[in-house]
CSV table of C-alpha atoms in Angstrom, one decimal:
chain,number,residue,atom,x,y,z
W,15,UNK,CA,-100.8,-24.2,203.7
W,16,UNK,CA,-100.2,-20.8,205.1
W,17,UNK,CA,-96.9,-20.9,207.4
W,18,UNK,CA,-96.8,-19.0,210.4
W,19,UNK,CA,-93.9,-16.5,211.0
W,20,UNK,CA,-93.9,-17.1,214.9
W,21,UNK,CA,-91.3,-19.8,215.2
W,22,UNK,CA,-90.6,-22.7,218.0
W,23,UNK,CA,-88.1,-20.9,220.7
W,24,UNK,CA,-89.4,-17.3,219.7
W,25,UNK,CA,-90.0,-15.5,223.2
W,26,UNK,CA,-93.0,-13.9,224.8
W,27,UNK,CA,-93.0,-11.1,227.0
W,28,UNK,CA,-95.7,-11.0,230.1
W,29,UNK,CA,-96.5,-8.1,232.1
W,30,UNK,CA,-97.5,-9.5,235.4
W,31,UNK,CA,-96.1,-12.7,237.6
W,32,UNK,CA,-99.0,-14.1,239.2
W,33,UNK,CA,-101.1,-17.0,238.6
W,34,UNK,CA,-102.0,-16.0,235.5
W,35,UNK,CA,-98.7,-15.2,234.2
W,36,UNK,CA,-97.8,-18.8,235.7
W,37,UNK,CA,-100.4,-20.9,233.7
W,38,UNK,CA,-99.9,-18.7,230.1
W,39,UNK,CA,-96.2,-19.5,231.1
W,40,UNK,CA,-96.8,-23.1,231.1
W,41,UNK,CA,-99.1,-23.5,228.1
W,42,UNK,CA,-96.1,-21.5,226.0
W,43,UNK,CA,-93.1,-23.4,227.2
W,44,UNK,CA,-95.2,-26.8,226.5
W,45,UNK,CA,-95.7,-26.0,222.8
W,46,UNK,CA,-91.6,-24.5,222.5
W,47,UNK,CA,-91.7,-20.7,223.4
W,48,UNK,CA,-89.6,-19.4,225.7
W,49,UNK,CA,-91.6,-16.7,228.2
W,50,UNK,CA,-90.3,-13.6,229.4
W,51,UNK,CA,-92.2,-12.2,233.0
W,52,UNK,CA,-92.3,-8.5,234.0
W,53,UNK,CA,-93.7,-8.2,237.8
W,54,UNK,CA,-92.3,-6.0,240.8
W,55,UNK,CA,-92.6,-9.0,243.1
W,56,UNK,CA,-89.0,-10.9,242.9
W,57,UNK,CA,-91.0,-13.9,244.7
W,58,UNK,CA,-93.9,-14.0,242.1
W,59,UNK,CA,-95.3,-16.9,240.9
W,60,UNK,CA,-94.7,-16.8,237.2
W,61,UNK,CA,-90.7,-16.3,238.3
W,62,UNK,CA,-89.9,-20.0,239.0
W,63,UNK,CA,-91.4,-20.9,235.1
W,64,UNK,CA,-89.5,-18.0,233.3
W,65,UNK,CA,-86.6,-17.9,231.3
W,66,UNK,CA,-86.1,-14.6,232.0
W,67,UNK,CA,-87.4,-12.3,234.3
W,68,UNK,CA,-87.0,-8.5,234.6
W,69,UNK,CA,-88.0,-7.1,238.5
W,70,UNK,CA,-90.4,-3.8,237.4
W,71,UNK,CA,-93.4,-2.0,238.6
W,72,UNK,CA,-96.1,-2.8,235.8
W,73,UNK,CA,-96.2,0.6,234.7
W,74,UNK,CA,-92.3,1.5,234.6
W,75,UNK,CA,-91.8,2.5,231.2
W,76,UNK,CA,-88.1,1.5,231.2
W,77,UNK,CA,-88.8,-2.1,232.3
W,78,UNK,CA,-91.8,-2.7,230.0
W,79,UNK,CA,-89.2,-1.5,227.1
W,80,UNK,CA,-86.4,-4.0,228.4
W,81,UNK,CA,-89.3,-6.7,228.5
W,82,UNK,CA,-89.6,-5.5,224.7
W,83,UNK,CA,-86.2,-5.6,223.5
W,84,UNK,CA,-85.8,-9.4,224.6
W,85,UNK,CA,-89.4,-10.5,223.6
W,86,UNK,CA,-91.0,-11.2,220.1
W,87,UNK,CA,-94.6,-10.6,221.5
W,88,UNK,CA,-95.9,-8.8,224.3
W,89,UNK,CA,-99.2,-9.9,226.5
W,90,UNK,CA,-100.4,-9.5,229.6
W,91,UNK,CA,-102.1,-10.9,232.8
W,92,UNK,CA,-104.2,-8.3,233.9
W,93,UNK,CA,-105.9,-5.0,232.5
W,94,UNK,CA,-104.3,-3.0,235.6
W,95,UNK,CA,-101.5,-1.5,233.5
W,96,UNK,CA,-101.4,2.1,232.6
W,97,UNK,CA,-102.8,2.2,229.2
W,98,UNK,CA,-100.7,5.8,227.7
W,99,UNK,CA,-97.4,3.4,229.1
W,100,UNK,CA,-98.6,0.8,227.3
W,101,UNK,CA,-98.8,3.0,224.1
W,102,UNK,CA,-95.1,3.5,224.4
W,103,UNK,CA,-94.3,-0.2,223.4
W,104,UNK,CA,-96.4,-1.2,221.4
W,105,UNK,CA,-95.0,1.2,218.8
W,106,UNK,CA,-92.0,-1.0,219.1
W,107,UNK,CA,-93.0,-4.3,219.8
W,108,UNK,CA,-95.7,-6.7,218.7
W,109,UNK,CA,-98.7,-6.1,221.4
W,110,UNK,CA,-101.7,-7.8,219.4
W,111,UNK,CA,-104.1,-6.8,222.3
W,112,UNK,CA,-102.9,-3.0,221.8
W,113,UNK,CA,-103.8,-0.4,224.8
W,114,UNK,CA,-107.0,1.1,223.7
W,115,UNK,CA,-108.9,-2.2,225.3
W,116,UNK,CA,-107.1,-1.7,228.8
W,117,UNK,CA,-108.1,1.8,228.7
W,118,UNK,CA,-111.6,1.4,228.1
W,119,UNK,CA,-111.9,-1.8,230.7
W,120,UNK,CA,-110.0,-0.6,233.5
W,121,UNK,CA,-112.4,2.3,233.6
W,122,UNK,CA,-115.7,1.2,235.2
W,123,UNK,CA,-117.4,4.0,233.7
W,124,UNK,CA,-116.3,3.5,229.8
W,125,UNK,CA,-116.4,-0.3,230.1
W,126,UNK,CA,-120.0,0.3,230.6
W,127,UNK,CA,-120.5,3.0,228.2
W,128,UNK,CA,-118.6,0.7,225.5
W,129,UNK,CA,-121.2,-2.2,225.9
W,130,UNK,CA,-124.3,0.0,226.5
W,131,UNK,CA,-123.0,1.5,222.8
W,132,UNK,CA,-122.5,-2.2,221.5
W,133,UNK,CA,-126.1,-2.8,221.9
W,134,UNK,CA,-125.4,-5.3,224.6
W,135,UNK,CA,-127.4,-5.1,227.8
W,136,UNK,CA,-126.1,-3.5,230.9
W,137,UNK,CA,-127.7,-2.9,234.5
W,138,UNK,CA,-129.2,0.7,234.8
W,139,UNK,CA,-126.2,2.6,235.9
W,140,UNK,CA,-125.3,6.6,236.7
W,141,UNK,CA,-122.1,8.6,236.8
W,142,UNK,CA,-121.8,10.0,240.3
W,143,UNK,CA,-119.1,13.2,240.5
W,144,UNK,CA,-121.0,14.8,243.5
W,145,UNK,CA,-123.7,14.6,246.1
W,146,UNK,CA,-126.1,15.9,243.7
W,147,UNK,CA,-125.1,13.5,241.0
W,148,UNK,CA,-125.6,10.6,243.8
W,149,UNK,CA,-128.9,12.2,244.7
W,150,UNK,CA,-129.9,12.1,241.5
W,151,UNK,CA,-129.3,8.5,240.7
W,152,UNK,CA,-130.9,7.2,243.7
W,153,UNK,CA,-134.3,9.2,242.6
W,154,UNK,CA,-134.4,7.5,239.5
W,155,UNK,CA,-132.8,4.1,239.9
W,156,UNK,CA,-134.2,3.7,244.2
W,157,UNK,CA,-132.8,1.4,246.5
W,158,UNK,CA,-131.1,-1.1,246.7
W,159,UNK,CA,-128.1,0.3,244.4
W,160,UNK,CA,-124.3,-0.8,244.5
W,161,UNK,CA,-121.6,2.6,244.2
W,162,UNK,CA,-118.3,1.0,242.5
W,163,UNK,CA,-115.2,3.3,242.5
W,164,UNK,CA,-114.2,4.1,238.5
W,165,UNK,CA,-110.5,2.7,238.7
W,166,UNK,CA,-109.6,-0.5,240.9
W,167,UNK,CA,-111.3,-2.8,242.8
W,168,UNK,CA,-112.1,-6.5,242.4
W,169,UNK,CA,-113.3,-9.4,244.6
W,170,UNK,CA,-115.3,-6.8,245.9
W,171,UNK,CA,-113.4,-4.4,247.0
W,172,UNK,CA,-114.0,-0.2,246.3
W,173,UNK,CA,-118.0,-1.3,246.2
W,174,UNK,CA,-120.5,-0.3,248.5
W,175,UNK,CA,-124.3,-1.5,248.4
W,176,UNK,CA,-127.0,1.4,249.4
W,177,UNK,CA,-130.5,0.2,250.6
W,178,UNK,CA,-131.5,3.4,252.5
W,179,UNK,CA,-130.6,6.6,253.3
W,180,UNK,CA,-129.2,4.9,256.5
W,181,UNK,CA,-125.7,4.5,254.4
W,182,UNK,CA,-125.9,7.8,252.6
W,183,UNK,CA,-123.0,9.4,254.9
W,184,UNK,CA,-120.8,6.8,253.6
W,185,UNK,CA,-121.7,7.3,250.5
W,186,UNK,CA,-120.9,11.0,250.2
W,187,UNK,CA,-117.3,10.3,251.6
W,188,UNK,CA,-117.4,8.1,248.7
W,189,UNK,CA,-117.6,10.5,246.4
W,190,UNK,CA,-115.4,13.1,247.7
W,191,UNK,CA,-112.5,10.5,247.2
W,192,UNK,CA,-113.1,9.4,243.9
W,193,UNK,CA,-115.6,9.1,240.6
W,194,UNK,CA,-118.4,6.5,240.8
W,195,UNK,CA,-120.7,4.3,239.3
W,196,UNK,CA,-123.8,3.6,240.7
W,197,UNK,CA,-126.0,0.3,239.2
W,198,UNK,CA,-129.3,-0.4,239.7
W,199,UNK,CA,-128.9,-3.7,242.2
W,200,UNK,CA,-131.1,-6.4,240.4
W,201,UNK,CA,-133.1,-9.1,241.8
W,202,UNK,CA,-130.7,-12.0,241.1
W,203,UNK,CA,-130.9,-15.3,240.4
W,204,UNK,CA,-127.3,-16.2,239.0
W,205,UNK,CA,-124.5,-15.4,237.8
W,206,UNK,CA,-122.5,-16.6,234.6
W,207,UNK,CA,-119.8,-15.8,232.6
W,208,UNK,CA,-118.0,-17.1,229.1
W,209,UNK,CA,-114.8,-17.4,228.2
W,210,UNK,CA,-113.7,-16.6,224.7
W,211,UNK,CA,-109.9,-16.5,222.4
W,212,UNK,CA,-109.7,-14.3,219.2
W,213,UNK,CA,-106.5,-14.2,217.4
W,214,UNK,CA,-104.9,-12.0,215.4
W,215,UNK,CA,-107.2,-13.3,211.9
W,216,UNK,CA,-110.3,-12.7,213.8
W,217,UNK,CA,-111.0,-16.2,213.9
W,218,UNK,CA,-113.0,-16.8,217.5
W,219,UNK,CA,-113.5,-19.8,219.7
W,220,UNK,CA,-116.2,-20.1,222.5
W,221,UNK,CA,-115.7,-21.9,225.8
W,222,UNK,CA,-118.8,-23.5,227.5
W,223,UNK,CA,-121.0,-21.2,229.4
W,224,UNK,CA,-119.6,-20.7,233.4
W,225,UNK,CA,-122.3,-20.8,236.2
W,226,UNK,CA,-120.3,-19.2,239.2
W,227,UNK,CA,-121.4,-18.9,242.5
W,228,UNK,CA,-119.3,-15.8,245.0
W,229,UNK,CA,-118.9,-15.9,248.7
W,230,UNK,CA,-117.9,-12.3,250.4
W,231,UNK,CA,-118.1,-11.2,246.4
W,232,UNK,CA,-115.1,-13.5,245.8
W,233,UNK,CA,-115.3,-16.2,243.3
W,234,UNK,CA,-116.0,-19.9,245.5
W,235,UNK,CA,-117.3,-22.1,242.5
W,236,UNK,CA,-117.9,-22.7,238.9
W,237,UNK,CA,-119.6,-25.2,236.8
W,238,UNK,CA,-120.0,-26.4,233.8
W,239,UNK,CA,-121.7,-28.9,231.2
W,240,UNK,CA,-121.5,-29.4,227.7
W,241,UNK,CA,-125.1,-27.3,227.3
W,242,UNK,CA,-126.6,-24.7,228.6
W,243,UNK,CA,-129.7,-22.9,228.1
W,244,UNK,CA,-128.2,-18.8,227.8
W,245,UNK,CA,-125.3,-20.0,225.5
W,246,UNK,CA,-126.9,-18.8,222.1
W,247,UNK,CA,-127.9,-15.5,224.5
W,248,UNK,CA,-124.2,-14.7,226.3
W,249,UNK,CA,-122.5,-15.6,222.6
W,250,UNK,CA,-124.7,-12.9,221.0
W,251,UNK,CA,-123.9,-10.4,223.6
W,252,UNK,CA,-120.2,-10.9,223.2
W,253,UNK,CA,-120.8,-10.7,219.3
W,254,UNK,CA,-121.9,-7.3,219.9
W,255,UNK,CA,-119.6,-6.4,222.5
W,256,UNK,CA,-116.3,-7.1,220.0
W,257,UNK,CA,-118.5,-5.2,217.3
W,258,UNK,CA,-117.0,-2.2,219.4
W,259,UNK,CA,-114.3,-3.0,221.5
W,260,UNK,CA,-111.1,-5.0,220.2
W,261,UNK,CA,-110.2,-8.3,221.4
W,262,UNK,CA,-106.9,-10.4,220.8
W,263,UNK,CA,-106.6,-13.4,222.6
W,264,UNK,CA,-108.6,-15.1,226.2
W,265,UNK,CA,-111.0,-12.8,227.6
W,266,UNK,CA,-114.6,-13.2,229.8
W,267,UNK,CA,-117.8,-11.3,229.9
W,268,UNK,CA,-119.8,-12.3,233.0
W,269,UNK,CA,-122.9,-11.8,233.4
W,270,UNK,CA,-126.0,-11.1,236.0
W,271,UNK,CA,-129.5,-13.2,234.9
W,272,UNK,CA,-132.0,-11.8,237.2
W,273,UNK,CA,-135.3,-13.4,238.9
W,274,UNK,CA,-137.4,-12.9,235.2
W,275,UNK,CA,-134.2,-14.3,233.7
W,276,UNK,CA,-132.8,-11.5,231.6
W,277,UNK,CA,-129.5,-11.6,231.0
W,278,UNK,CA,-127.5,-8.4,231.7
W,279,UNK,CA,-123.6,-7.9,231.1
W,280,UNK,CA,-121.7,-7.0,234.2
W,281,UNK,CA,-118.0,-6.8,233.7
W,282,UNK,CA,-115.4,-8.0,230.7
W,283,UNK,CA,-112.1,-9.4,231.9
W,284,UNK,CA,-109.5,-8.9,228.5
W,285,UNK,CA,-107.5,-11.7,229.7
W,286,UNK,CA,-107.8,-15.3,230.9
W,287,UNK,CA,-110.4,-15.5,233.7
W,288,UNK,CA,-110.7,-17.5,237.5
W,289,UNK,CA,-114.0,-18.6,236.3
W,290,UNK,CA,-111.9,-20.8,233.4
W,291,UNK,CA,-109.5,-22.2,235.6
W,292,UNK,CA,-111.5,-25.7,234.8
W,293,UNK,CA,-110.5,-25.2,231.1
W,294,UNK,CA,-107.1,-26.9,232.3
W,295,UNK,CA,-108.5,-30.5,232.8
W,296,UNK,CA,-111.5,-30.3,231.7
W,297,UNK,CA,-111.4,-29.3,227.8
W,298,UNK,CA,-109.3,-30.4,225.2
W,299,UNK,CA,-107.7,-26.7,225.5
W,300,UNK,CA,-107.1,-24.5,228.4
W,301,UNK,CA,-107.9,-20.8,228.0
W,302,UNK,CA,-104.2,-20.4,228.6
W,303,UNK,CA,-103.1,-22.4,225.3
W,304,UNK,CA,-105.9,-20.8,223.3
W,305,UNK,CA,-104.8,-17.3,224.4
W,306,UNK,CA,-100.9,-18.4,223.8
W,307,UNK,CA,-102.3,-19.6,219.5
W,308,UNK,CA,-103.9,-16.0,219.5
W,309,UNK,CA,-101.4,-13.7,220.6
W,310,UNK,CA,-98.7,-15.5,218.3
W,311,UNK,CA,-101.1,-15.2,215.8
W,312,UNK,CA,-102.0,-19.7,215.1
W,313,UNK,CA,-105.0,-20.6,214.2
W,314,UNK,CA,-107.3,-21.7,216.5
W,315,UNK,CA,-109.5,-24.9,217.4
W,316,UNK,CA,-113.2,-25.0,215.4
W,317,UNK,CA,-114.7,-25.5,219.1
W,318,UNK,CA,-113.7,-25.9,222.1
W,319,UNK,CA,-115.2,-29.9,223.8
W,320,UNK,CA,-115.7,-29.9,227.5
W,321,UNK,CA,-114.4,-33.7,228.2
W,322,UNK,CA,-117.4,-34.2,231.1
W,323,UNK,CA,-119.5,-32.1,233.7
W,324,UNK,CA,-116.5,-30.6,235.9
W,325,UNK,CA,-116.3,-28.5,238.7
W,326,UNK,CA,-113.8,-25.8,239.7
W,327,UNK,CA,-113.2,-24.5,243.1
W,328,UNK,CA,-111.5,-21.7,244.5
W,329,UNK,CA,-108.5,-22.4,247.3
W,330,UNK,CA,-108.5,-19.0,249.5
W,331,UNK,CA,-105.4,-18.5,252.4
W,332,UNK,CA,-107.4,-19.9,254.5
W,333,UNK,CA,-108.6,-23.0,252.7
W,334,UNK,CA,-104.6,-24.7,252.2
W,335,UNK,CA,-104.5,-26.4,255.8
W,336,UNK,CA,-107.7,-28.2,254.9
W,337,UNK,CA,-107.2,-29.1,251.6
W,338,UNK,CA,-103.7,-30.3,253.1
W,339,UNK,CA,-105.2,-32.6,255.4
W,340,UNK,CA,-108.3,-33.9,252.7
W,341,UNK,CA,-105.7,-34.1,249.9
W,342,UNK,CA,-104.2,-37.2,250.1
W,343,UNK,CA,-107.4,-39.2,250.3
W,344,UNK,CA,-108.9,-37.4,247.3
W,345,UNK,CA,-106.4,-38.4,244.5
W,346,UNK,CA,-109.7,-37.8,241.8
W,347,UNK,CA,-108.8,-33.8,242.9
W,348,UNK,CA,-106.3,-31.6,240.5
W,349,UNK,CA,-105.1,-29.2,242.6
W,350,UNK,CA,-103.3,-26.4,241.6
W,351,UNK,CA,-101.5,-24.2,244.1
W,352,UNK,CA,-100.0,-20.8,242.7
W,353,UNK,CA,-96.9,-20.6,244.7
W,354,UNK,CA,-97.4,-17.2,246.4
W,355,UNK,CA,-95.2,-16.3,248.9
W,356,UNK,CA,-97.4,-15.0,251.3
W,357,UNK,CA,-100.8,-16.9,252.5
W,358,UNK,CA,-103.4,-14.7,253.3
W,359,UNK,CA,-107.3,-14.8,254.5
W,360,UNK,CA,-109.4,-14.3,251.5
W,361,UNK,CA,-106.4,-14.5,249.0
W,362,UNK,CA,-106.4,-16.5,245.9
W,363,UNK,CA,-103.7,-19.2,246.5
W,364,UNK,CA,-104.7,-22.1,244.2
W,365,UNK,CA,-108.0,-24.4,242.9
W,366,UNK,CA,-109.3,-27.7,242.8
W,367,UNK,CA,-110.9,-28.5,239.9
W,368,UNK,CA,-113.4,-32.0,239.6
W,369,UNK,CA,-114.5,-34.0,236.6
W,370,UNK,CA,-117.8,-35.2,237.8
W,371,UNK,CA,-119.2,-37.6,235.7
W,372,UNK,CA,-121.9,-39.6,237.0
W,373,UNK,CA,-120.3,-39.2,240.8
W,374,UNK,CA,-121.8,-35.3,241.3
W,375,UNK,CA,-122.9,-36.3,244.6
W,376,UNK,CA,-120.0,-38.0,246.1
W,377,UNK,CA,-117.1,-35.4,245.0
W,378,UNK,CA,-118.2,-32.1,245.8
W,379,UNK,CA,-120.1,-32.3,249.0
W,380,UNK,CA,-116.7,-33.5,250.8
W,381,UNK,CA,-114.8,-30.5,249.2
W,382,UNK,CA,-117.6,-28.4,250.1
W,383,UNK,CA,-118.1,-29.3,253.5
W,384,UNK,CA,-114.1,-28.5,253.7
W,385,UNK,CA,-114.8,-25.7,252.8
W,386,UNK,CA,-117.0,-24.5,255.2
């Protein structure tokens, strides 16, 4: 038997407080480690489930070292961090995931250039510095095409989608603000993702495939069943994909499957992902505890076994009165709500997440309707 040297009450360092932060949090504490959060926000979620907590912008080089100095492993919520700061500690602490994987994936551009080099399928895509540049890509990829800024952005935001030359003003401010990439914009028929853990050995479990459906480019539903039918397709993608770039711990590749149903990577989230939020009740580990066995460096389950069909749904600002008011009658619902301080339209404040079984059609109708 091979003893691990990451002991019961060792500490763990998270950059970033939110909901994220919150659930690894949890899944540590449960099996004995204390948790450590770094977030600017005094009122974030991941705050009120900390031991200790250090007040820092995410890319304050002075806080991330005093996370450091009272932490035995470093991880992190979010690939938003500045990857050179990030360098800084992890010549002093233990940082499994390292920086090079943030500063490829929070770089439109590279993110895409890694996986194209994997061998992995991406959407046709350009690099647009200029009018010409932008010109250019529309003459060889046409309409419709989507213009993503390079850096930030999610839910939709910093994206633009060009079907004539109607929106090409807009366009060309675009670009004099900021580096773009402009993808082809597929006929679509769904969307998927999968959720994955690597630890520190290399060892690699797999999640079940995620059909997720978006509303206003934010994530409103996922689903899932013990098989699906691009599982052997999305695990060979992500084979290739790690070929090139280096993962430790949760992390998600969705993908776009379009009206011929090939499957084409969009994005790669190095981190636990919304679309796994279902993992919680619904498999016999969350992506939050297998990400917690990576990072620490435990081995990790053989496979991962979906108890039954489940569904997971998203709770926006505006959604908490309703469920409020449905809530009490629904006791078959696990809600989650994230604690935020501030409820906003449109803002990710908690989700609901159903184990269907046979009863499909009498759970989620009612939620959706809610919803609506």
């Amino acid at each position: 038997m091979t003893l691990n040297k990451f002991k019961i009450g060792q500490s763990i360092g998270i950059i970033g407080g939110g909901q994220l932060g919150k659930m690894m949090a949890q899944s540590a504490q449960r099996m004995g480690f204390k948790v450590n959060i770094l977030d600017p926000d005094p009122t974030c979620p991941a705050r009120y489930v900390a031991h200790k907590f250090i007040e820092s912008p995410y890319n304050d080089l002075e806080g991330l070292k005093a996370l450091s100095s009272i932490s035995d492993v470093i991880t992190y919520e979010f690939e938003n961090i500045n990857a050179e700061t990030l360098k800084e500690i992890c010549s002093e602490n233990n940082v499994p995931q390292g920086f090079e994987t943030v500063g490829i994936l929070q770089n439109r551009l590279s993110e895409k250039e890694a996986i194209a080099s994997s061998g992995a399928k991406v959407v046709p895509y350009h690099k647009i510095d200029s009018k010409v540049s932008l010109d250019n890509a529309i003459a060889d990829l046409d309409y419709p095409i989507v213009l993503k800024t390079v850096f930030g952005g999610y839910d939709g935001k910093g994206q633009l989608v060009l079907k004539s030359d109607a929106e090409l003003d807009e366009a060309y401010k675009m670009v004099e603000d900021a580096v773009l990439v402009a993808e082809k914009m597929i006929e679509l028929d769904r969307e998927i993702s999968i959720t994955a853990s690597r630890n520190i050995q290399g060892e690699i479990v797999y999640f079940p495939v995620q059909e997720n459906i978006h509303r206003n480019q934010i994530l409103f539903k996922t689903t899932v069943e013990k098989e699906h039918a691009y599982k052997d397709a999305a695990v060979a993608e992500v084979e290739r994909i790690i070929s090139k770039i280096h993962f430790v711990g949760t992390f998600t590749v969705e993908f776009f499957i379009d009206k011929t149903g090939k499957l084409y990577v969009n994005e790669i989230a190095p981190r636990p992902h919304n679309s796994g939020h279902y993992s919680i009740e619904a498999c016999d580990y969350s992506q939050f505890d297998t990400h917690i066995l990576s990072v620490i460096g435990y081995a990790l389950p053989k496979q991962i076994r979906l108890h039954e069909k489940a569904v997971m749904y998203n709770l926006l600002g505006q959604d908490l009165d309703a469920m409020e008011h449905y809530f009490n009658d629904h006791p078959e619902w696990h809600v989650h709500v994230y604690g935020k301080e501030v409820r906003k339209e449109n803002r990710k404040m908690g989700h609901i997440t159903l184990l269907l079984d046979d009863k499909e059609d009498t759970y989620y109708p009612i939620y959706e309707e809610m919803m609506s």
